[in-house]
Amino acid sequence: MLVAGGTDVYPNMKRRQFEPTVLVGLTGIRELRGIRGSAREGMTIGAGTILATVARHPEVVGHYGALATAAGLVSSPQLRNMATLGGNVCVDTRCNYYNQSYEWRKAIGFCMKKDGDICLVAPGSPRCWAVSSSDTAPVLWSLGARVRLVSAAGERTVGMDALYRDDGIEYLARRQDEVLTDILLPPVDGWKSAYLKLRRRGSFDFPVLGVAVAVRLDGAVVRDARIVLGAVASRPRAATEAAAALVGERLAPELIARVAGLAAGPSKPLDNTDFTHPYRKKMTRVFVARALRGIAGLGDGARSVEEVA
Ligand SMILES: Cc1cc2nc3c(=O)[nH]c(=O)nc-3n(C[C@H](O)[C@H](O)[C@H](O)COP(=O)(O)OP(=O)(O)OC[C@H]3O[C@@H](n4cnc5c(N)ncnc54)[C@H](O)[C@@H]3O)c2cc1C
Ligand code: SF4
């Protein structure tokens, strides 16, 4: 198993969710670190770049604002100084029945993601519904990012939609022998972006809803748009109908309310993370509206995180 910052791998090993016989450390590979390029020509972020660097890089902050926001909201300051962007893109899916100690899981009965053969959330289901819980994944998707995967056999670049699979266990289309080396951001070309995260604790917590919105404006008119939801399924989920409804229109309050309603359609969270799933679905509508208002410069949209005590 590959390990970068280890902030997900090592806790999972302690709980025996991961039991690799061999760990291959990536930290020593200098070529995996660093941010190159510019917003005008597109940027390349090495997979081994730590999240703290991504969150404060001037070109990222200034032109790919949602990515800086998302990177800066992952876990805690200490972890962001170890954790890498590549590790965040590849981070394991989560579930209340899985992110527990070995003894807890043994007592309740193992599930098919590790050591068992049924799903405890949906016992009749042939698949695992663990939740994609990366903050940066929906943002990178909304920005039109691609990732470079390298193996001894060669290299390929794939879009975020092709990287993620709708399965809680096999959630990545990355082959076992492939290393994710770079995240490629397209030229900014008029796009503006926002990311909002729902979590219980303000200090640190995984997202139980992430809303990434990117809009390409021509004056006041929307030329293109992407809305991608995190933590509502085993992969980030694009709200394509909602995004299409923005194109050719001005970002006015009535349109924002209609689009937010459409975006809640594909938000189908299951009851296997924090908060109730009807609440998380309802908050999708609220967050999409808030993100669009932020991009349009209207009202309360600037808030980037919802913290619930
Ligand atoms: C207390 C706590 C809170 C957390 N909160 C959040 C949060 O709010 N949001 C969030 O998104 N995450 C959170 N995390 C998870 C984790 O810290 C982050 O996702 C982090 O970005 C993972 O990066 P890493 O470099 O440490 O990955 P690692 O732990 O090293 O690896 C994670 C996975 O990615 C694979 N991998 C890593 N690098 C590569 C590569 N270059 N090529 C191919 N595969 C690779 C590993 O094999 C492993 O499967 C939290 C973790 C903890 C312990
Ligand atoms: S969704 Fe089901 S199989 Fe997957 S981790 Fe949760 S309980 Fe286990």
Short mmCIF file of C-alpha atoms and ligand atoms in Angstrom, two decimals:
data_model
loop_
_atom_site.label_atom_id
_atom_site.label_comp_id
_atom_site.label_asym_id
_atom_site.label_seq_id
_atom_site.Cartn_x
_atom_site.Cartn_y
_atom_site.Cartn_z
CA MET A 1 0.00 0.00 0.00
CA LEU A 2 1.20 3.50 -0.86
CA VAL A 3 1.52 6.02 1.96
CA ALA A 4 2.00 9.78 1.57
CA GLY A 5 1.26 11.90 4.67
CA GLY A 6 -0.14 8.81 6.39
CA THR A 7 -2.91 10.77 8.10
CA ASP A 8 -5.53 8.34 6.85
CA VAL A 9 -3.40 5.23 6.35
CA TYR A 10 -1.92 5.08 9.87
CA PRO A 11 -5.15 5.59 11.87
CA ASN A 12 -6.81 2.98 9.64
CA MET A 13 -3.94 0.57 10.32
CA LYS A 14 -4.31 1.11 14.07
CA ARG A 15 -7.98 0.15 13.80
CA ARG A 16 -7.08 -2.80 11.52
CA GLN A 17 -9.19 -1.48 8.64
CA PHE A 18 -5.96 -1.61 6.62
CA GLU A 19 -3.56 -4.52 7.14
CA PRO A 20 -0.92 -4.01 4.44
CA THR A 21 2.01 -6.40 4.38
CA VAL A 22 4.19 -3.78 2.68
CA LEU A 23 4.01 0.02 2.86
CA VAL A 24 5.66 2.08 0.12
CA GLY A 25 6.42 5.62 1.33
CA LEU A 26 6.15 8.44 -1.22
CA THR A 27 7.45 11.29 0.96
CA GLY A 28 11.03 10.93 -0.28
CA ILE A 29 10.10 11.51 -3.93
CA ARG A 30 10.95 15.18 -4.45
CA GLU A 31 9.35 15.28 -7.92
CA LEU A 32 5.91 14.71 -6.38
CA ARG A 33 6.01 18.02 -4.52
CA GLY A 34 5.44 21.57 -5.75
CA ILE A 35 3.01 23.86 -7.54
CA ARG A 36 3.84 25.01 -11.07
CA GLY A 37 2.22 27.13 -13.79
CA SER A 38 -0.19 30.03 -13.56
CA ALA A 39 -3.91 30.66 -13.59
CA ARG A 40 -3.58 31.94 -17.17
CA GLU A 41 -1.97 28.79 -18.59
CA GLY A 42 -3.22 26.23 -16.07
CA MET A 43 -1.50 24.80 -13.01
CA THR A 44 0.09 21.52 -12.01
CA ILE A 45 0.07 20.53 -8.35
CA GLY A 46 2.32 17.63 -7.37
CA ALA A 47 0.34 14.93 -5.55
CA GLY A 48 2.84 15.04 -2.66
CA THR A 49 2.26 18.77 -1.99
CA ILE A 50 0.94 19.23 1.53
CA LEU A 51 -2.52 20.74 2.00
CA ALA A 52 -1.19 23.69 4.04
CA THR A 53 0.85 24.76 0.99
CA VAL A 54 -2.12 24.39 -1.38
CA ALA A 55 -4.37 26.36 0.99
CA ARG A 56 -2.09 29.41 1.09
CA HIS A 57 -0.54 29.42 -2.40
CA PRO A 58 -1.28 32.94 -3.78
CA GLU A 59 -2.23 31.79 -7.29
CA VAL A 60 -4.53 29.07 -5.91
CA VAL A 61 -6.09 31.43 -3.36
CA GLY A 62 -6.58 34.14 -5.96
CA HIS A 63 -7.92 32.09 -8.88
CA TYR A 64 -9.02 28.64 -7.71
CA GLY A 65 -10.55 29.90 -4.48
CA ALA A 66 -12.68 26.83 -3.77
CA LEU A 67 -9.60 24.59 -3.82
CA ALA A 68 -7.75 26.78 -1.33
CA THR A 69 -10.87 26.82 0.88
CA ALA A 70 -11.34 23.04 0.74
CA ALA A 71 -7.65 22.28 1.38
CA GLY A 72 -7.73 24.69 4.34
CA LEU A 73 -10.76 22.96 5.87
CA VAL A 74 -9.37 19.41 5.86
CA SER A 75 -8.89 18.02 9.39
CA SER A 76 -6.64 20.15 11.64
CA PRO A 77 -3.57 22.44 11.16
CA GLN A 78 -1.20 19.70 12.34
CA LEU A 79 -2.62 17.18 9.88
CA ARG A 80 -2.65 19.68 7.01
CA ASN A 81 1.10 20.02 7.48
CA MET A 82 1.53 16.27 6.87
CA ALA A 83 -1.42 15.42 4.61
CA THR A 84 -1.00 15.67 0.85
CA LEU A 85 -3.37 16.66 -1.92
CA GLY A 86 -2.86 13.27 -3.61
CA GLY A 87 -3.73 11.49 -0.36
CA ASN A 88 -6.86 13.60 -0.03
CA VAL A 89 -7.96 12.72 -3.57
CA CYS A 90 -7.44 9.01 -2.79
CA VAL A 91 -8.68 9.04 0.83
CA ASP A 92 -10.74 6.04 1.96
CA THR A 93 -14.54 6.16 1.99
CA ARG A 94 -16.23 6.33 5.41
CA CYS A 95 -19.16 4.79 7.27
CA ASN A 96 -20.36 4.76 10.89
CA TYR A 97 -20.07 0.97 10.94
CA TYR A 98 -16.53 0.93 9.53
CA ASN A 99 -14.66 3.85 11.13
CA GLN A 100 -14.57 2.14 14.49
CA SER A 101 -12.02 0.17 16.48
CA TYR A 102 -11.41 -3.48 15.67
CA GLU A 103 -13.10 -4.51 18.94
CA TRP A 104 -16.21 -2.40 18.19
CA ARG A 105 -16.52 -3.87 14.71
CA LYS A 106 -15.97 -7.38 16.01
CA ALA A 107 -18.63 -6.95 18.72
CA ILE A 108 -21.28 -5.73 16.30
CA GLY A 109 -20.28 -8.08 13.48
CA PHE A 110 -17.93 -7.20 10.62
CA CYS A 111 -19.25 -5.74 7.38
CA MET A 112 -18.20 -6.42 3.79
CA LYS A 113 -15.81 -3.46 3.59
CA LYS A 114 -13.50 -5.29 5.98
CA ASP A 115 -13.62 -8.84 7.35
CA GLY A 116 -17.38 -9.45 6.86
CA ASP A 117 -19.78 -10.24 4.07
CA ILE A 118 -22.89 -8.11 4.59
CA CYS A 119 -23.66 -4.41 4.62
CA LEU A 120 -24.90 -3.27 8.03
CA VAL A 121 -26.48 -0.10 6.60
CA ALA A 122 -28.41 -1.85 3.84
CA PRO A 123 -28.39 -5.56 4.79
CA GLY A 124 -30.01 -6.71 1.52
CA SER A 125 -27.52 -4.80 -0.61
CA PRO A 126 -24.82 -6.57 -2.65
CA ARG A 127 -22.57 -3.49 -2.45
CA CYS A 128 -20.97 -1.16 0.11
CA TRP A 129 -22.38 2.38 0.44
CA ALA A 130 -19.49 3.97 2.37
CA VAL A 131 -19.28 7.69 1.73
CA SER A 132 -16.74 9.62 -0.33
CA SER A 133 -15.42 12.04 2.33
CA SER A 134 -12.69 14.03 0.59
CA ASP A 135 -13.01 17.79 0.77
CA THR A 136 -10.98 18.49 -2.34
CA ALA A 137 -12.48 15.80 -4.63
CA PRO A 138 -15.78 17.59 -5.43
CA VAL A 139 -13.92 20.89 -5.81
CA LEU A 140 -11.36 19.47 -8.24
CA TRP A 141 -14.19 17.92 -10.24
CA SER A 142 -16.06 21.25 -10.38
CA LEU A 143 -12.88 23.00 -11.56
CA GLY A 144 -12.45 20.54 -14.43
CA ALA A 145 -9.21 19.13 -12.98
CA ARG A 146 -7.50 15.98 -14.26
CA VAL A 147 -5.04 13.67 -12.53
CA ARG A 148 -1.91 12.03 -13.91
CA LEU A 149 -1.46 8.34 -13.04
CA VAL A 150 1.93 6.78 -13.62
CA SER A 151 3.01 3.14 -13.56
CA ALA A 152 5.90 1.11 -14.96
CA ALA A 153 3.67 0.47 -17.99
CA GLY A 154 3.26 4.17 -18.83
CA GLU A 155 1.07 7.08 -17.81
CA ARG A 156 -2.45 8.38 -18.40
CA THR A 157 -4.45 11.41 -17.39
CA VAL A 158 -8.08 11.07 -16.37
CA GLY A 159 -10.80 13.49 -15.33
CA MET A 160 -12.19 13.34 -11.82
CA ASP A 161 -15.43 11.80 -13.11
CA ALA A 162 -13.40 8.88 -14.49
CA LEU A 163 -11.25 8.53 -11.36
CA TYR A 164 -14.12 7.80 -8.97
CA ARG A 165 -16.35 4.72 -8.98
CA ASP A 166 -19.74 4.39 -7.32
CA ASP A 167 -18.70 1.70 -4.85
CA GLY A 168 -17.72 2.11 -1.20
CA ILE A 169 -14.95 -0.50 -1.47
CA GLU A 170 -13.58 -0.10 -5.02
CA TYR A 171 -14.06 3.67 -5.03
CA LEU A 172 -11.11 4.51 -7.28
CA ALA A 173 -10.44 3.53 -10.90
CA ARG A 174 -6.71 3.83 -10.09
CA ARG A 175 -4.92 0.54 -10.75
CA GLN A 176 -2.94 -0.98 -7.88
CA ASP A 177 0.37 -0.32 -9.66
CA GLU A 178 -0.39 3.33 -10.47
CA VAL A 179 0.91 6.32 -8.51
CA LEU A 180 -1.05 9.56 -8.69
CA THR A 181 1.69 12.05 -9.51
CA ASP A 182 -0.02 15.35 -10.43
CA ILE A 183 -3.29 17.22 -10.27
CA LEU A 184 -3.76 19.34 -13.40
CA LEU A 185 -5.90 22.49 -13.17
CA PRO A 186 -7.12 24.03 -16.45
CA PRO A 187 -6.61 27.77 -17.16
CA VAL A 188 -8.96 29.80 -14.99
CA ASP A 189 -10.51 31.52 -18.04
CA GLY A 190 -13.31 33.41 -16.27
CA TRP A 191 -14.31 30.64 -13.82
CA LYS A 192 -15.18 31.55 -10.24
CA SER A 193 -15.61 28.93 -7.55
CA ALA A 194 -16.87 28.34 -4.02
CA TYR A 195 -16.84 25.43 -1.55
CA LEU A 196 -19.05 24.98 1.50
CA LYS A 197 -18.64 22.22 4.03
CA LEU A 198 -21.09 20.86 6.57
CA ARG A 199 -19.53 19.31 9.67
CA ARG A 200 -20.34 19.05 13.37
CA ARG A 201 -17.17 20.45 14.93
CA GLY A 202 -15.59 23.68 13.78
CA SER A 203 -12.09 22.67 14.92
CA PHE A 204 -11.88 19.60 12.68
CA ASP A 205 -14.24 17.06 11.20
CA PHE A 206 -14.80 15.19 7.96
CA PRO A 207 -17.45 16.69 5.68
CA VAL A 208 -20.93 15.16 5.89
CA LEU A 209 -21.85 17.40 2.98
CA GLY A 210 -19.54 19.28 0.63
CA VAL A 211 -20.89 21.62 -2.02
CA ALA A 212 -18.53 22.72 -4.80
CA VAL A 213 -19.78 25.28 -7.29
CA ALA A 214 -17.87 26.69 -10.27
CA VAL A 215 -19.35 29.22 -12.65
CA ARG A 216 -17.86 30.78 -15.78
CA LEU A 217 -19.13 34.30 -16.18
CA ASP A 218 -19.23 36.51 -19.22
CA GLY A 219 -20.11 39.84 -17.64
CA ALA A 220 -23.19 39.04 -15.57
CA VAL A 221 -24.24 36.07 -17.74
CA VAL A 222 -23.32 32.48 -16.88
CA ARG A 223 -21.52 30.80 -19.80
CA ASP A 224 -20.82 27.48 -18.12
CA ALA A 225 -21.33 25.93 -14.67
CA ARG A 226 -20.56 22.85 -12.61
CA ILE A 227 -22.06 21.85 -9.28
CA VAL A 228 -20.55 18.81 -7.55
CA LEU A 229 -21.67 17.36 -4.22
CA GLY A 230 -19.36 15.60 -1.79
CA ALA A 231 -20.23 13.17 1.04
CA VAL A 232 -23.65 12.23 -0.35
CA ALA A 233 -22.60 8.99 -2.10
CA SER A 234 -19.61 6.69 -2.56
CA ARG A 235 -18.23 9.13 -5.14
CA PRO A 236 -18.63 12.87 -5.65
CA ARG A 237 -21.91 13.46 -7.47
CA ALA A 238 -22.42 16.09 -10.20
CA ALA A 239 -25.72 17.99 -10.18
CA THR A 240 -25.80 18.36 -13.96
CA GLU A 241 -29.43 19.44 -14.39
CA ALA A 242 -28.97 22.22 -11.85
CA ALA A 243 -25.74 23.42 -13.49
CA ALA A 244 -27.35 23.40 -16.96
CA ALA A 245 -30.19 25.60 -15.68
CA LEU A 246 -27.65 28.35 -14.95
CA VAL A 247 -26.22 28.56 -18.46
CA GLY A 248 -27.21 31.64 -20.46
CA GLU A 249 -28.86 33.23 -17.40
CA ARG A 250 -28.02 36.02 -14.96
CA LEU A 251 -27.31 35.02 -11.34
CA ALA A 252 -30.51 36.52 -9.91
CA PRO A 253 -32.13 35.44 -6.60
CA GLU A 254 -35.08 33.60 -8.26
CA LEU A 255 -32.77 31.59 -10.54
CA ILE A 256 -30.49 30.73 -7.59
CA ALA A 257 -33.47 29.41 -5.59
CA ARG A 258 -34.63 27.24 -8.52
CA VAL A 259 -31.13 25.88 -9.20
CA ALA A 260 -30.59 25.09 -5.51
CA GLY A 261 -33.81 23.06 -5.54
CA LEU A 262 -32.66 21.14 -8.63
CA ALA A 263 -29.25 20.46 -7.05
CA ALA A 264 -30.86 18.76 -4.05
CA GLY A 265 -32.28 16.10 -6.43
CA PRO A 266 -29.09 14.05 -6.88
CA SER A 267 -28.19 14.52 -3.19
CA LYS A 268 -29.18 11.15 -1.75
CA PRO A 269 -27.18 10.70 1.45
CA LEU A 270 -27.58 7.45 3.37
CA ASP A 271 -27.91 7.09 7.12
CA ASN A 272 -24.28 6.09 7.69
CA THR A 273 -22.46 9.30 8.68
CA ASP A 274 -23.04 12.12 11.14
CA PHE A 275 -26.39 14.00 11.14
CA THR A 276 -29.64 12.65 9.73
CA HIS A 277 -29.75 12.09 6.01
CA PRO A 278 -32.91 14.22 5.48
CA TYR A 279 -31.06 17.13 7.14
CA ARG A 280 -27.99 16.66 4.93
CA LYS A 281 -30.22 16.61 1.85
CA LYS A 282 -32.01 19.76 2.97
CA MET A 283 -28.67 21.48 3.57
CA THR A 284 -27.66 20.74 -0.04
CA ARG A 285 -30.28 23.21 -1.21
CA VAL A 286 -29.18 25.79 1.39
CA PHE A 287 -25.48 25.45 0.56
CA VAL A 288 -25.89 25.57 -3.22
CA ALA A 289 -27.93 28.76 -2.88
CA ARG A 290 -25.37 30.21 -0.48
CA ALA A 291 -22.42 29.33 -2.75
CA LEU A 292 -24.12 30.87 -5.80
CA ARG A 293 -25.00 34.00 -3.85
CA GLY A 294 -21.35 34.24 -2.80
CA ILE A 295 -20.15 34.02 -6.41
CA ALA A 296 -22.76 36.58 -7.48
CA GLY A 297 -21.74 38.90 -4.64
CA LEU A 298 -25.18 38.76 -3.03
CA GLY A 299 -25.91 38.64 0.72
CA ASP A 300 -24.59 35.90 3.01
CA GLY A 301 -22.83 33.82 0.38
CA ALA A 302 -19.31 34.44 1.63
CA ARG A 303 -19.54 31.94 4.51
CA SER A 304 -17.44 28.93 3.61
CA VAL A 305 -18.29 26.52 6.37
CA GLU A 306 -21.30 25.51 8.40
CA GLU A 307 -20.41 24.39 11.87
CA VAL A 308 -23.12 22.86 14.00
CA ALA A 309 -22.61 22.60 17.74
C1 LIG B 1 -8.71 13.40 12.80
C2 LIG B 1 -8.77 13.40 11.31
C3 LIG B 1 -9.58 14.30 10.65
C4 LIG B 1 -9.66 14.29 9.26
N1 LIG B 1 -10.48 15.21 8.64
C5 LIG B 1 -10.57 15.21 7.29
C6 LIG B 1 -11.40 16.17 6.64
O1 LIG B 1 -12.03 17.01 7.27
N2 LIG B 1 -11.49 16.11 5.29
C7 LIG B 1 -10.79 15.20 4.54
O2 LIG B 1 -10.93 15.23 3.30
N3 LIG B 1 -9.98 14.30 5.14
C8 LIG B 1 -9.83 14.29 6.48
N4 LIG B 1 -8.99 13.39 7.10
C9 LIG B 1 -8.31 12.36 6.31
C10 LIG B 1 -6.89 12.72 5.87
O3 LIG B 1 -6.20 13.42 6.86
C11 LIG B 1 -6.90 13.57 4.59
O4 LIG B 1 -7.80 13.04 3.65
C12 LIG B 1 -5.50 13.69 3.99
O5 LIG B 1 -5.53 14.62 2.93
C13 LIG B 1 -4.93 12.38 3.47
O6 LIG B 1 -3.68 12.68 2.88
P1 LIG B 1 -2.37 11.85 3.27
O7 LIG B 1 -1.26 12.37 2.43
O8 LIG B 1 -2.13 11.83 4.73
O9 LIG B 1 -2.84 10.41 2.75
P2 LIG B 1 -2.38 8.97 3.23
O10 LIG B 1 -2.99 8.65 4.55
O11 LIG B 1 -0.91 8.81 3.11
O12 LIG B 1 -3.07 8.11 2.07
C14 LIG B 1 -4.47 8.11 1.89
C15 LIG B 1 -4.81 7.15 0.73
O13 LIG B 1 -4.29 7.66 -0.49
C16 LIG B 1 -3.37 6.76 -1.09
N5 LIG B 1 -2.35 7.61 -1.68
C17 LIG B 1 -1.70 8.64 -1.08
N6 LIG B 1 -0.91 9.28 -1.96
C18 LIG B 1 -1.06 8.62 -3.14
C19 LIG B 1 -0.50 8.82 -4.45
N7 LIG B 1 0.35 9.82 -4.72
N8 LIG B 1 -0.87 7.96 -5.44
C20 LIG B 1 -1.77 6.97 -5.18
N9 LIG B 1 -2.32 6.74 -3.98
C21 LIG B 1 -1.97 7.58 -2.98
C22 LIG B 1 -2.91 5.86 0.04
O14 LIG B 1 -2.48 4.59 -0.44
C23 LIG B 1 -4.18 5.76 0.87
O15 LIG B 1 -5.06 4.83 0.28
C24 LIG B 1 -8.87 13.37 8.50
C25 LIG B 1 -8.05 12.46 9.17
C26 LIG B 1 -8.00 12.47 10.56
C27 LIG B 1 -7.07 11.51 11.24
S1 SF4 B 2 -21.88 0.88 3.81
FE1 SF4 B 2 -22.24 -1.22 4.58
S2 SF4 B 2 -20.53 -2.47 3.79
FE2 SF4 B 2 -20.00 -0.31 3.54
S3 SF4 B 2 -18.79 0.22 5.36
FE3 SF4 B 2 -20.92 0.73 5.82
S4 SF4 B 2 -21.81 -1.08 6.75
FE4 SF4 B 2 -19.91 -1.69 5.80
#
